Amino acid sequence: MKNLVKESVAKLKPYVPGFQPKDSSYIKLNTNENPFGPSPLVFESIKKELSENLRLYPDPVCSELREKVAELYGVSYEMVVFGNGSDEILSLIMKAFVEKGERVCAYTPCYSLYKVLCAIYEAEFLPIPYGSSFSLSCPDVFAKLIFLTNPNSPFGFCVKKEEVFRVLRRFPGLFVVDEAYGDFWGDTFIDFVKEFPNIFIVRTLSKSYSLASLRVGFGIGNKKIVEAIDKVRDSYNVNRISQVAAFAALCDQEYKNECIRRIVEVRDWFVSEIEKLGFYVYPSQANFVFVVPPDGFSAKEIYKKLFEKKIIVRFFEEEGIDHGLRISVGKKEEMEILLSSLREILDGHSV
Ligand SMILES: *Cc1c(COP(=O)(O)O)cnc(C)c1O
């Protein structure tokens, strides 16, 4: 059987998602979910959709969702496409634009899925490290596509608009900005789509709208890009329940904004508390923070000790990001438990 598998797949190192425990007694701060759950309108919309309608295929073009996003961001309907999570959108971009052997860049460190997608689509992955104060350089070789995670994951910082502007004026390929955490930043590169035909913005409802389980994401860009993605995607890529739930979530901006406000408040409080324990914290415009333990303590050991205490944070065993931990911002009570556990770990010098 093994030799029937494509060579590229046989040697592929797959994406490793954050641990999803079955047991709800864990404090889960590893995959940046929203601790507050979706808007009440989401539950109502799902209850209404749980009917005989389930026998019917969903709307193949997500027309209501596209209209809603077009209205929210002041773009036209033809510039919006929906996917089964933004991960699917990222994969569809590769499928529609990148030929085998072509080069794909990403400003690193970044979301680790891009590299895996390159392996799947047999593209050459070329990391471009951020410059000083998060500046962006234009690749000096031809690349078909560049990925930028902004706000950055795992660090949480954002780049300045001029940086992207400068690259776009020179870069002829497709420039993809993954704004999974854009709502927490409160800004966006969506305005650039009017000026540049080769920028594409990817967003998700998993984080700020708290819909991770339903898998809904969208992309915004020139209609030629959207048309290409539409050609290669599955006709029914977003199911009925997810479509109605996402629509309800998008309609309740007030609820989403209140969640963001509370998360940002807890984040800023948590940063000042964890700094008191001697951790270095990267500046974050997202719903997580990347923290580096004080001298003499290893991030991996702290990760393990926290896990034993049923607190799950994210540790990436990868050069350049294995010196710290990425911690999602949960409810204040959860962050308080985390802080007291960290205090115990540091005091006990058990690391
Ligand atoms: C969470 C996340 C995604 C995936 O979002 P889904 O819509 O749940 O697939 C994409 N990019 C980044 C940077 C993320 O953190």
PDB file of C-alpha atoms in Angstrom, residues 8 26 60 149 227 249 253 261 267-268 286 292 314 317 323 334:
ATOM      1  CA  SER A   8       5.251  13.859  -1.934  1.00  0.00           C
ATOM      2  CA  TYR A  26      -8.750  21.040  31.217  1.00  0.00           C
ATOM      3  CA  PRO A  60     -23.243  26.441  -3.285  1.00  0.00           C
ATOM      4  CA  THR A 149       0.213  36.263   9.056  1.00  0.00           C
ATOM      5  CA  GLU A 227     -13.266  33.306  -9.702  1.00  0.00           C
ATOM      6  CA  ALA A 249     -22.725  35.668  13.916  1.00  0.00           C
ATOM      7  CA  GLN A 253     -21.394  42.777  15.516  1.00  0.00           C
ATOM      8  CA  ARG A 261     -13.348  44.245  24.385  1.00  0.00           C
ATOM      9  CA  ARG A 267      -5.069  40.194  27.896  1.00  0.00           C
ATOM     10  CA  ASP A 268      -3.652  43.520  29.043  1.00  0.00           C
ATOM     11  CA  ALA A 286      -4.269  39.287  19.131  1.00  0.00           C
ATOM     12  CA  VAL A 292       9.373  33.762  27.365  1.00  0.00           C
ATOM     13  CA  ARG A 314       1.014  25.867  23.132  1.00  0.00           C
ATOM     14  CA  GLU A 317       9.143  22.430  19.044  1.00  0.00           C
ATOM     15  CA  HIS A 323      12.097  29.592  23.671  1.00  0.00           C
ATOM     16  CA  GLU A 334      -8.762  30.734  33.923  1.00  0.00           C
TER      17      GLU A 334
END
